[in-house]
mmCIF file of C-alpha atoms in Angstrom:
data_model
loop_
_atom_site.group_PDB
_atom_site.id
_atom_site.type_symbol
_atom_site.label_atom_id
_atom_site.label_comp_id
_atom_site.label_asym_id
_atom_site.label_seq_id
_atom_site.Cartn_x
_atom_site.Cartn_y
_atom_site.Cartn_z
ATOM 1 C CA MET A 1 141.989 215.404 101.594
ATOM 2 C CA SER A 2 138.622 215.827 99.774
ATOM 3 C CA PRO A 3 138.621 217.991 97.134
ATOM 4 C CA HIS A 4 137.271 221.639 97.505
ATOM 5 C CA VAL A 5 134.894 223.142 95.461
ATOM 6 C CA ARG A 6 133.694 226.887 94.644
ATOM 7 C CA VAL A 7 130.877 227.981 93.799
ATOM 8 C CA ASP A 8 130.784 232.094 92.405
ATOM 9 C CA THR A 9 127.056 232.843 92.773
ATOM 10 C CA GLU A 10 124.754 231.181 94.810
ATOM 11 C CA PRO A 11 121.834 229.039 93.578
ATOM 12 C CA PRO A 12 118.903 231.434 94.887
ATOM 13 C CA ARG A 13 116.972 230.413 98.099
ATOM 14 C CA ASN A 14 113.768 228.736 98.012
ATOM 15 C CA SER A 15 114.665 227.661 93.785
ATOM 16 C CA THR A 16 111.880 225.373 93.399
ATOM 17 C CA ALA A 17 109.059 227.764 94.266
ATOM 18 C CA ARG A 18 110.803 230.645 92.607
ATOM 19 C CA ALA A 19 111.993 229.149 88.915
ATOM 20 C CA ALA A 20 108.344 227.465 88.983
ATOM 21 C CA HIS A 21 106.954 230.821 88.813
ATOM 22 C CA GLY A 22 109.803 232.486 86.656
ATOM 23 C CA LYS A 23 110.697 235.359 89.091
ATOM 24 C CA ASP A 24 114.370 234.546 88.982
ATOM 25 C CA THR A 25 116.835 237.387 87.619
ATOM 26 C CA ASP A 26 120.054 236.587 85.753
ATOM 27 C CA ARG A 27 121.708 239.265 87.752
ATOM 28 C CA ALA A 28 124.764 237.197 89.499
ATOM 29 C CA LEU A 29 124.410 237.090 93.374
ATOM 30 C CA ALA A 30 126.949 238.185 96.002
ATOM 31 C CA PRO A 31 128.987 234.603 96.686
ATOM 32 C CA THR A 32 128.303 233.239 99.627
ATOM 33 C CA VAL A 33 130.152 229.536 99.522
ATOM 34 C CA GLN A 34 133.824 230.077 100.000
ATOM 35 C CA PRO A 35 136.782 227.766 98.882
ATOM 36 C CA GLY A 36 136.993 225.009 101.516
ATOM 37 C CA HIS A 37 133.218 223.634 101.349
ATOM 38 C CA THR A 38 132.511 220.607 99.810
ATOM 39 C CA VAL A 39 130.332 219.553 96.102
ATOM 40 C CA GLN A 40 127.680 218.629 98.603
ATOM 41 C CA SER A 41 127.669 221.729 100.854
ATOM 42 C CA ALA A 42 127.910 224.038 97.838
ATOM 43 C CA LEU A 43 124.925 222.049 96.498
ATOM 44 C CA SER A 44 122.475 221.472 100.011
ATOM 45 C CA SER A 45 120.724 224.538 99.212
ATOM 46 C CA LEU A 46 119.246 222.901 95.469
ATOM 47 C CA PRO A 47 116.080 221.767 95.404
ATOM 48 C CA PRO A 48 115.266 217.969 95.511
ATOM 49 C CA HIS A 49 114.149 217.876 91.696
ATOM 50 C CA PRO A 50 114.045 220.232 88.670
ATOM 51 C CA SER A 51 110.549 222.165 88.371
ATOM 52 C CA VAL A 52 108.719 222.476 85.435
ATOM 53 C CA SER A 53 107.045 225.919 84.392
ATOM 54 C CA THR A 54 105.067 226.940 81.481
ATOM 55 C CA ASP A 55 105.683 230.591 82.390
ATOM 56 C CA SER A 56 108.291 232.889 80.706
ATOM 57 C CA PRO A 57 111.651 230.914 80.717
ATOM 58 C CA SER A 58 113.971 233.570 82.108
ATOM 59 C CA HIS A 59 114.986 231.807 85.179
ATOM 60 C CA ARG A 60 117.480 229.303 86.194
ATOM 61 C CA CYS A 61 116.686 225.690 85.586
ATOM 62 C CA ALA A 62 116.819 223.812 89.259
ATOM 63 C CA PRO A 63 119.478 220.849 88.690
ATOM 64 C CA ILE A 64 119.657 217.263 90.345
ATOM 65 C CA PRO A 65 121.987 217.951 93.473
ATOM 66 C CA LEU A 66 125.021 215.893 93.770
ATOM 67 C CA LYS A 67 123.399 213.790 96.859
ATOM 68 C CA PHE A 68 119.769 213.305 97.590
ATOM 69 C CA PRO A 69 117.731 210.460 99.386
ATOM 70 C CA VAL A 70 117.806 207.621 96.770
ATOM 71 C CA THR A 71 113.405 207.754 96.724
ATOM 72 C CA ALA A 72 113.429 211.484 96.440
ATOM 73 C CA PRO A 73 111.835 212.488 92.871
ATOM 74 C CA LEU A 74 114.067 213.247 90.334
ATOM 75 C CA LEU A 75 111.276 214.832 88.266
ATOM 76 C CA PRO A 76 107.854 216.214 89.186
ATOM 77 C CA CYS A 77 104.978 214.104 87.734
ATOM 78 C CA ALA A 78 104.471 216.595 85.097
ATOM 79 C CA TRP A 79 107.703 216.834 83.449
ATOM 80 C CA LEU A 80 106.810 215.776 80.049
ATOM 81 C CA SER A 81 104.985 219.127 79.737
ATOM 82 C CA SER A 82 108.045 220.798 79.255
ATOM 83 C CA VAL A 83 111.090 218.568 78.095
ATOM 84 C CA PRO A 84 113.419 220.339 77.895
ATOM 85 C CA PRO A 85 112.515 222.109 80.691
ATOM 86 C CA ARG A 86 112.234 226.244 80.453
ATOM 87 C CA CYS A 87 114.768 228.282 81.317
ATOM 88 C CA SER A 88 117.207 230.368 80.276
ATOM 89 C CA GLN A 89 120.442 229.571 82.692
ATOM 90 C CA ARG A 90 121.526 226.165 84.026
ATOM 91 C CA LEU A 91 124.568 225.221 86.790
ATOM 92 C CA ARG A 92 127.551 223.995 84.847
ATOM 93 C CA ALA A 93 130.552 222.533 86.325
ATOM 94 C CA ARG A 94 133.670 223.066 85.440
ATOM 95 C CA LEU A 95 137.207 221.557 86.322
ATOM 96 C CA VAL A 96 140.154 223.985 87.349
ATOM 97 C CA CYS A 97 143.843 222.516 87.843
ATOM 98 C CA GLU A 98 146.203 224.261 89.412
ATOM 99 C CA PRO A 99 149.944 223.556 90.354
ATOM 100 C CA THR A 100 149.055 222.462 93.632
ATOM 101 C CA SER A 101 145.392 221.910 93.870
ATOM 102 C CA VAL A 102 142.031 220.726 91.671
ATOM 103 C CA ARG A 103 138.475 221.536 91.918
ATOM 104 C CA MET A 104 135.254 221.826 90.312
ATOM 105 C CA GLU A 105 133.311 224.988 90.191
ATOM 106 C CA TYR A 106 130.265 225.617 89.484
ATOM 107 C CA GLU A 107 128.664 228.711 87.374
ATOM 108 C CA TRP A 108 125.720 229.769 85.847
ATOM 109 C CA VAL A 109 125.759 229.624 81.787
ATOM 110 C CA SER A 110 123.285 230.039 79.300
ATOM 111 C CA VAL A 111 121.077 226.731 78.435
ATOM 112 C CA ALA A 112 122.908 226.756 74.820
ATOM 113 C CA THR A 113 126.423 226.379 76.359
ATOM 114 C CA PRO A 114 127.365 222.625 76.079
ATOM 115 C CA PRO A 115 129.071 220.623 78.960
ATOM 116 C CA ALA A 116 132.718 221.545 79.830
ATOM 117 C CA ALA A 117 134.643 219.021 77.273
ATOM 118 C CA TYR A 118 138.390 217.518 78.271
ATOM 119 C CA GLY A 119 140.160 215.455 75.953
ATOM 120 C CA PHE A 120 140.595 211.433 77.420
ATOM 121 C CA GLU A 121 144.309 212.119 77.856
ATOM 122 C CA ASP A 122 144.170 215.637 79.193
ATOM 123 C CA PRO A 123 146.038 215.598 82.566
ATOM 124 C CA CYS A 124 143.295 217.867 84.557
ATOM 125 C CA LEU A 125 140.734 215.490 83.585
ATOM 126 C CA ALA A 126 142.669 212.369 85.515
ATOM 127 C CA ARG A 127 143.914 214.837 88.531
ATOM 128 C CA ALA A 128 140.720 216.110 88.570
ATOM 129 C CA VAL A 129 139.295 211.904 88.936
ATOM 130 C CA ARG A 130 141.518 211.289 91.584
ATOM 131 C CA ALA A 131 140.546 214.105 93.522
ATOM 132 C CA LEU A 132 137.184 214.323 93.095
ATOM 133 C CA CYS A 133 135.954 210.125 92.914
ATOM 134 C CA PHE A 134 137.689 208.628 95.531
ATOM 135 C CA GLN A 135 137.441 208.397 98.996
ATOM 136 C CA ASP A 136 140.431 209.036 101.403
ATOM 137 C CA GLY A 137 142.010 205.717 102.950
ATOM 138 C CA GLN A 138 139.231 203.266 100.858
ATOM 139 C CA ASP A 139 140.217 201.217 97.836
ATOM 140 C CA LEU A 140 136.822 201.230 96.252
ATOM 141 C CA ILE A 141 135.587 201.378 92.925
ATOM 142 C CA PRO A 142 134.597 204.829 92.422
ATOM 143 C CA ASN A 143 131.345 206.241 91.646
ATOM 144 C CA LEU A 144 132.237 207.704 88.349
ATOM 145 C CA SER A 145 129.559 206.910 85.514
ATOM 146 C CA HIS A 146 130.435 206.437 82.233
ATOM 147 C CA HIS A 147 128.376 206.192 78.898
ATOM 148 C CA VAL A 148 129.893 205.910 75.371
ATOM 149 C CA ILE A 149 128.268 207.850 72.638
ATOM 150 C CA PHE A 150 129.501 208.453 68.988
ATOM 151 C CA GLY A 151 127.835 209.958 66.517
ATOM 152 C CA GLY A 152 126.026 212.917 67.695
ATOM 153 C CA HIS A 153 122.522 211.440 67.138
ATOM 154 C CA GLU A 154 119.538 212.275 68.384
ATOM 155 C CA ILE A 155 119.255 210.313 71.699
ATOM 156 C CA SER A 156 116.233 208.297 73.046
ATOM 157 C CA ASN A 157 114.130 208.453 75.680
ATOM 158 C CA TYR A 158 115.466 205.069 77.295
ATOM 159 C CA THR A 159 118.820 206.285 76.733
ATOM 160 C CA PHE A 160 117.598 209.756 79.128
ATOM 161 C CA LEU A 161 116.042 206.836 81.237
ATOM 162 C CA ALA A 162 119.425 204.974 81.305
ATOM 163 C CA ILE A 163 121.813 207.829 82.199
ATOM 164 C CA LEU A 164 119.206 209.287 84.773
ATOM 165 C CA SER A 165 119.427 205.316 86.356
ATOM 166 C CA SER A 166 123.168 206.275 87.063
ATOM 167 C CA VAL A 167 122.543 209.883 88.499
ATOM 168 C CA ARG A 168 119.945 207.844 91.167
ATOM 169 C CA PHE A 169 121.736 204.836 92.248
ATOM 170 C CA LEU A 170 125.439 205.953 91.716
ATOM 171 C CA GLN A 171 124.900 209.571 92.621
ATOM 172 C CA PRO A 172 127.988 210.045 90.751
ATOM 173 C CA CYS A 173 131.104 212.494 91.234
ATOM 174 C CA MET A 174 130.822 213.029 87.531
ATOM 175 C CA VAL A 175 128.593 211.743 84.561
ATOM 176 C CA MET A 176 131.233 211.029 82.023
ATOM 177 C CA ILE A 177 130.088 211.162 78.017
ATOM 178 C CA HIS A 178 132.491 209.891 76.251
ATOM 179 C CA ALA A 179 132.097 211.238 72.576
ATOM 180 C CA ASP A 180 133.456 212.420 69.510
ATOM 181 C CA VAL A 181 130.557 214.734 68.960
ATOM 182 C CA LEU A 182 127.659 215.677 71.878
ATOM 183 C CA PRO A 183 124.077 214.202 70.953
ATOM 184 C CA VAL A 184 121.551 216.172 70.172
ATOM 185 C CA GLY A 185 117.341 216.218 70.775
ATOM 186 C CA SER A 186 115.194 217.450 73.522
ATOM 187 C CA PHE A 187 116.486 214.192 75.449
ATOM 188 C CA TRP A 188 119.833 215.581 75.717
ATOM 189 C CA ASP A 189 119.127 219.328 76.570
ATOM 190 C CA THR A 190 116.561 218.156 79.418
ATOM 191 C CA LEU A 191 119.772 216.082 80.419
ATOM 192 C CA VAL A 192 122.457 218.961 80.312
ATOM 193 C CA ARG A 193 119.916 220.886 82.387
ATOM 194 C CA LEU A 194 119.422 218.855 84.836
ATOM 195 C CA ILE A 195 123.263 217.535 85.187
ATOM 196 C CA PRO A 196 125.629 219.645 86.362
ATOM 197 C CA HIS A 197 128.562 217.690 86.823
ATOM 198 C CA LEU A 198 127.995 216.069 83.275
ATOM 199 C CA ILE A 199 131.322 216.090 81.436
ATOM 200 C CA HIS A 200 132.331 215.695 77.902
ATOM 201 C CA VAL A 201 135.452 213.466 77.133
ATOM 202 C CA GLN A 202 136.538 214.467 74.032
ATOM 203 C CA ARG A 203 137.451 211.580 71.572
ATOM 204 C CA SER A 204 137.322 210.004 68.377
ATOM 205 C CA ALA A 205 135.773 206.561 68.109
ATOM 206 C CA PRO A 206 138.499 204.246 67.961
ATOM 207 C CA SER A 207 139.401 203.039 64.282
ATOM 208 C CA VAL A 208 142.581 200.928 65.135
ATOM 209 C CA ILE A 209 143.835 198.570 67.811
ATOM 210 C CA PHE A 210 147.380 196.682 67.976
ATOM 211 C CA GLY A 211 147.424 197.313 64.477
ATOM 212 C CA HIS A 212 144.057 195.987 63.345
ATOM 213 C CA PRO A 213 141.699 198.003 62.162
ATOM 214 C CA VAL A 214 137.785 198.757 63.424
ATOM 215 C CA LYS A 215 135.277 199.438 61.698
ATOM 216 C CA VAL A 216 132.104 198.345 63.025
ATOM 217 C CA ILE A 217 130.879 201.192 65.444
ATOM 218 C CA GLN A 218 129.646 199.108 68.009
ATOM 219 C CA HIS A 219 133.399 197.575 68.262
ATOM 220 C CA SER A 220 134.928 200.930 68.640
ATOM 221 C CA SER A 221 132.125 201.031 71.189
ATOM 222 C CA ASP A 222 133.283 197.965 73.256
ATOM 223 C CA ILE A 223 137.203 199.528 73.046
ATOM 224 C CA ALA A 224 136.571 202.657 73.959
ATOM 225 C CA ARG A 225 134.233 201.714 77.083
ATOM 226 C CA ILE A 226 137.267 199.118 78.310
ATOM 227 C CA GLU A 227 140.064 202.192 77.997
ATOM 228 C CA ALA A 228 137.572 204.513 79.801
ATOM 229 C CA VAL A 229 137.102 202.122 83.086
ATOM 230 C CA LYS A 230 140.886 201.121 82.813
ATOM 231 C CA LYS A 231 142.225 204.405 82.622
ATOM 232 C CA PHE A 232 139.668 206.179 85.124
ATOM 233 C CA GLY A 233 137.754 203.401 87.134
ATOM 234 C CA GLY A 234 134.283 203.524 87.542
ATOM 235 C CA VAL A 235 130.940 202.198 86.164
ATOM 236 C CA TYR A 236 130.360 201.773 82.295
ATOM 237 C CA GLN A 237 126.494 201.556 81.267
ATOM 238 C CA ASP A 238 125.424 201.011 77.773
ATOM 239 C CA THR A 239 122.742 203.890 76.372
ATOM 240 C CA ASP A 240 120.061 201.097 76.896
ATOM 241 C CA TYR A 241 121.378 200.018 80.703
ATOM 242 C CA ILE A 242 119.199 200.991 83.336
ATOM 243 C CA LEU A 243 120.415 200.491 87.243
ATOM 244 C CA LEU A 244 117.858 199.631 89.444
ATOM 245 C CA ASN A 245 119.482 199.821 92.651
ATOM 246 C CA PRO A 246 122.952 201.166 94.263
ATOM 247 C CA VAL A 247 125.867 199.083 93.632
ATOM 248 C CA GLU A 248 127.573 200.116 96.771
ATOM 249 C CA ASP A 249 127.661 196.135 97.629
ATOM 250 C CA LEU A 250 129.887 195.837 94.713
ATOM 251 C CA ARG A 251 132.253 198.658 95.169
ATOM 252 C CA ASN A 252 135.323 196.309 97.295
ATOM 253 C CA TYR A 253 136.115 193.894 93.967
ATOM 254 C CA SER A 254 138.725 195.197 91.387
ATOM 255 C CA VAL A 255 135.683 194.516 88.397
ATOM 256 C CA VAL A 256 132.593 193.261 88.454
ATOM 257 C CA MET A 257 130.648 191.718 85.444
ATOM 258 C CA GLY A 258 127.173 189.801 84.892
ATOM 259 C CA LYS A 259 127.135 186.817 82.815
ATOM 260 C CA THR A 260 124.540 186.514 80.121
ATOM 261 C CA ILE A 261 124.908 182.908 78.818
ATOM 262 C CA PRO A 262 125.761 180.979 81.431
ATOM 263 C CA ASN A 263 129.656 179.071 81.078
ATOM 264 C CA VAL A 264 129.494 181.457 77.326
ATOM 265 C CA ASN A 265 130.095 185.151 78.304
ATOM 266 C CA TYR A 266 129.738 188.002 80.065
ATOM 267 C CA CYS A 267 127.767 191.358 79.016
ATOM 268 C CA ASN A 268 129.746 194.548 78.490
ATOM 269 C CA CYS A 269 126.749 196.449 78.710
ATOM 270 C CA ILE A 270 127.295 197.004 82.611
ATOM 271 C CA PHE A 271 130.778 196.752 84.134
ATOM 272 C CA MET A 272 132.538 198.294 86.878
ATOM 273 C CA GLY A 273 136.228 198.478 87.991
ATOM 274 C CA LYS A 274 138.954 199.930 89.353
ATOM 275 C CA PRO A 275 141.512 201.704 87.140
ATOM 276 C CA ALA A 276 144.116 199.610 85.820
ATOM 277 C CA ALA A 277 142.993 196.389 87.333
ATOM 278 C CA GLU A 278 144.968 193.234 86.139
ATOM 279 C CA PHE A 279 141.530 192.193 84.829
ATOM 280 C CA LEU A 280 141.108 194.927 82.433
ATOM 281 C CA ASN A 281 144.735 195.195 81.392
ATOM 282 C CA VAL A 282 144.313 191.814 80.221
ATOM 283 C CA TRP A 283 141.159 191.778 78.918
ATOM 284 C CA TYR A 284 142.443 195.025 77.064
ATOM 285 C CA ASP A 285 145.533 192.965 75.786
ATOM 286 C CA SER A 286 143.870 190.357 74.388
ATOM 287 C CA TYR A 287 142.781 192.640 71.475
ATOM 288 C CA ARG A 288 146.093 191.916 70.179
ATOM 289 C CA THR A 289 144.269 189.229 68.390
ATOM 290 C CA PHE A 290 140.865 191.251 67.028
ATOM 291 C CA ASN A 291 139.159 190.505 64.153
ATOM 292 C CA ASP A 292 136.484 193.297 63.141
ATOM 293 C CA SER A 293 134.673 190.916 61.061
ATOM 294 C CA VAL A 294 134.089 188.441 64.248
ATOM 295 C CA TRP A 295 130.871 190.029 66.497
ATOM 296 C CA ALA A 296 130.859 189.999 70.086
ATOM 297 C CA PHE A 297 134.003 187.634 70.601
ATOM 298 C CA HIS A 298 136.813 189.829 72.745
ATOM 299 C CA SER A 299 133.706 192.135 74.123
ATOM 300 C CA THR A 300 131.378 188.960 76.035
ATOM 301 C CA LYS A 301 133.295 186.135 75.714
ATOM 302 C CA MET A 302 137.195 186.725 76.004
ATOM 303 C CA PRO A 303 136.077 188.141 79.451
ATOM 304 C CA TYR A 304 134.287 184.840 80.847
ATOM 305 C CA GLN A 305 137.512 182.834 79.170
ATOM 306 C CA ILE A 306 140.096 185.156 81.288
ATOM 307 C CA HIS A 307 138.019 184.826 84.352
ATOM 308 C CA GLN A 308 138.636 181.154 83.604
ATOM 309 C CA GLN A 309 141.961 180.951 83.242
ATOM 310 C CA ARG A 310 143.165 183.287 85.661
ATOM 311 C CA PRO A 311 140.424 183.439 88.595
ATOM 312 C CA ASP A 312 143.258 185.328 90.771
ATOM 313 C CA LEU A 313 142.478 188.526 89.121
ATOM 314 C CA GLY A 314 139.799 189.817 91.469
ATOM 315 C CA PHE A 315 137.066 189.482 89.134
ATOM 316 C CA HIS A 316 133.561 188.939 90.599
ATOM 317 C CA GLU A 317 130.586 187.547 88.544
ATOM 318 C CA VAL A 318 126.976 188.532 89.478
ATOM 319 C CA ASN A 319 123.970 187.257 88.433
ATOM 320 C CA THR A 320 122.237 190.310 88.981
ATOM 321 C CA PHE A 321 123.410 192.504 86.131
ATOM 322 C CA VAL A 322 121.397 190.929 82.912
ATOM 323 C CA THR A 323 118.294 188.809 83.974
ATOM 324 C CA PRO A 324 116.848 188.303 81.583
ATOM 325 C CA TYR A 325 118.767 188.188 78.701
ATOM 326 C CA PHE A 326 118.088 188.609 75.367
ATOM 327 C CA ALA A 327 116.212 185.883 74.441
ATOM 328 C CA ASP A 328 113.461 186.338 77.364
ATOM 329 C CA ILE A 329 113.638 190.195 77.945
ATOM 330 C CA GLY A 330 110.463 190.360 75.463
ATOM 331 C CA ARG A 331 108.030 187.769 76.870
ATOM 332 C CA LEU A 332 108.968 188.063 80.501
ATOM 333 C CA PHE A 333 109.515 191.805 81.021
ATOM 334 C CA TYR A 334 107.792 193.811 78.371
ATOM 335 C CA HIS A 335 104.833 191.738 78.309
ATOM 336 C CA LYS A 336 104.670 190.773 81.993
ATOM 337 C CA PHE A 337 105.627 191.809 85.631
ATOM 338 C CA LEU A 338 109.049 190.687 86.574
ATOM 339 C CA ASN A 339 110.020 190.512 89.940
ATOM 340 C CA TRP A 340 112.635 193.346 89.074
ATOM 341 C CA LYS A 341 113.423 195.126 92.701
ATOM 342 C CA ARG A 342 116.364 192.752 94.013
ATOM 343 C CA LEU A 343 118.111 192.836 90.425
ATOM 344 C CA HIS A 344 121.183 195.846 90.069
ATOM 345 C CA GLY A 345 119.716 196.861 87.050
ATOM 346 C CA LEU A 346 118.448 195.679 83.689
ATOM 347 C CA HIS A 347 119.616 195.336 79.747
ATOM 348 C CA LEU A 348 116.702 196.903 77.979
ATOM 349 C CA TYR A 349 118.003 195.414 74.642
ATOM 350 C CA HIS A 350 116.367 198.063 72.713
ATOM 351 C CA ARG A 351 117.028 196.623 69.182
ATOM 352 C CA GLN A 352 114.389 194.373 69.841
ATOM 353 C CA SER A 353 112.498 196.432 72.098
ATOM 354 C CA GLU A 354 112.220 200.003 70.875
ATOM 355 C CA HIS A 355 108.407 199.637 69.715
ATOM 356 C CA HIS A 356 107.841 199.473 73.871
ATOM 357 C CA PHE A 357 109.020 202.946 74.101
ATOM 358 C CA LYS A 358 107.011 204.557 71.860
ATOM 359 C CA GLY A 359 104.459 207.312 73.744
ATOM 360 C CA ARG A 360 104.612 207.858 77.716
ATOM 361 C CA PHE A 361 106.676 204.984 78.304
ATOM 362 C CA TYR A 362 106.257 205.442 82.259
ATOM 363 C CA GLU A 363 103.065 205.323 82.420
ATOM 364 C CA LYS A 364 102.548 202.222 80.924
ATOM 365 C CA ASN A 365 100.741 199.426 83.206
ATOM 366 C CA SER A 366 103.837 196.772 82.856
ATOM 367 C CA SER A 367 107.284 196.318 84.322
ATOM 368 C CA LEU A 368 108.983 198.967 82.411
ATOM 369 C CA GLY A 369 106.033 201.650 83.442
ATOM 370 C CA GLN A 370 107.108 200.648 86.755
ATOM 371 C CA VAL A 371 110.881 200.678 86.660
ATOM 372 C CA SER A 372 110.624 203.948 84.356
ATOM 373 C CA ARG A 373 108.610 205.276 87.572
ATOM 374 C CA HIS A 374 111.135 203.876 89.868
ATOM 375 C CA ILE A 375 114.175 205.366 87.941
ATOM 376 C CA LEU A 376 112.114 209.003 87.535
ATOM 377 C CA PHE A 377 110.025 209.335 90.480
ATOM 378 C CA GLY A 378 111.574 207.258 93.082
ATOM 379 C CA ASP A 379 108.186 205.203 93.521
ATOM 380 C CA SER A 380 107.286 202.204 90.507
ATOM 381 C CA GLN A 381 103.691 203.468 91.714
ATOM 382 C CA ALA A 382 104.340 207.570 91.539
ATOM 383 C CA CYS A 383 102.719 209.885 88.957
ATOM 384 C CA PHE A 384 100.523 206.138 88.310
ATOM 385 C CA GLY A 385 97.044 207.690 89.432
ATOM 386 C CA ASN A 386 94.722 205.155 91.094
ATOM 387 C CA LYS A 387 94.734 202.485 88.300
ATOM 388 C CA PRO A 388 95.303 198.915 89.401
ATOM 389 C CA LEU A 389 98.707 197.046 88.956
ATOM 390 C CA ARG A 390 98.417 193.641 86.619
ATOM 391 C CA GLN A 391 99.194 190.561 88.911
ATOM 392 C CA ASP A 392 100.982 188.037 86.386
ATOM 393 C CA ILE A 393 104.331 188.806 88.109
ATOM 394 C CA VAL A 394 107.247 187.026 87.007
ATOM 395 C CA ARG A 395 109.422 185.519 89.669
ATOM 396 C CA MET A 396 113.056 184.412 89.857
ATOM 397 C CA THR A 397 114.605 181.142 91.474
ATOM 398 C CA SER A 398 117.567 181.518 93.689
ATOM 399 C CA THR A 399 119.894 181.753 90.884
ATOM 400 C CA TYR A 400 118.072 184.725 89.228
ATOM 401 C CA GLU A 401 116.935 182.553 86.582
ATOM 402 C CA MET A 402 113.215 182.788 85.410
ATOM 403 C CA ALA A 403 110.657 180.332 87.021
#
């Protein structure tokens, strides 16, 4: 049975126009969405994208709906004129677990109110994922989005782009931010105002595994992401990994990863799996031999070795997750036009490429500008005016290696 969701106050009718002119009031409207309506129907009256207003901020933020056409704009072209969007209230989801039922409720709260928080081991969270994120009678990887962000730092525009790409192409039941302390900054504030069903999964960075100390924060993140997908199922993305297309064609598999270097390793910058998948269990158990001083062995080389030794575990390798890889990303993506449209996603490798994100990255006449507009506005040419596109396109062979 699909989960039922109650909205305590009806989002204002024609909220795009009213929010744009700052005419909403803070008074609660009479509830009209009754128990028995799904999340989709409860949010069906919301506008296709949030409005950006320069008027008085005494109005409600217009959130991204849970379901929308994959080419619909998430934002208006002028979105950078107000980051975060100017409004006084936002829609926030919270989970309600009762003895015989689980539901997600939405409420209007102050924009300063953080996302609802649940401990990693909270039984209500596990029940809600099972109720909200799994389709009746279908054994699929759930459309559940995971991001791990430890340290409470200010997020960058590429992380903003990464999380919005998961909203566009997964249209997830929940966006889980696994964090000890929530991030900060204008891009984070914008995400919170746009995504009602963004949930804080409260946990500390793993500091020990199977008795081995974990001091490198990237290794802590490696462990936390396996634990997240192993427990809940879903899709994990790094904060600099962007989806470019839906992944519906991959949800029948048990676990899916993409290779980085052929015959060497897989990239854990993105992977997807069913909860308690045997491959994930074996991968996690391999950390019994973990050495914190060795970079990336258990996180990237070990899954490759496991697949070679145990091809019976339902693992699926794809070539459309990590192409090009870090040695070619600058030359082929940031400086030329990559033929990216048949890729599932792209790892931005921000440590080598952060300077490309300065300024209005979505206006760039480059692959980065194209994919940014593709994610934000639903069209790689949208909001770009009549500027001619360059023609130095890098094409890929049938094996997705660079031609």
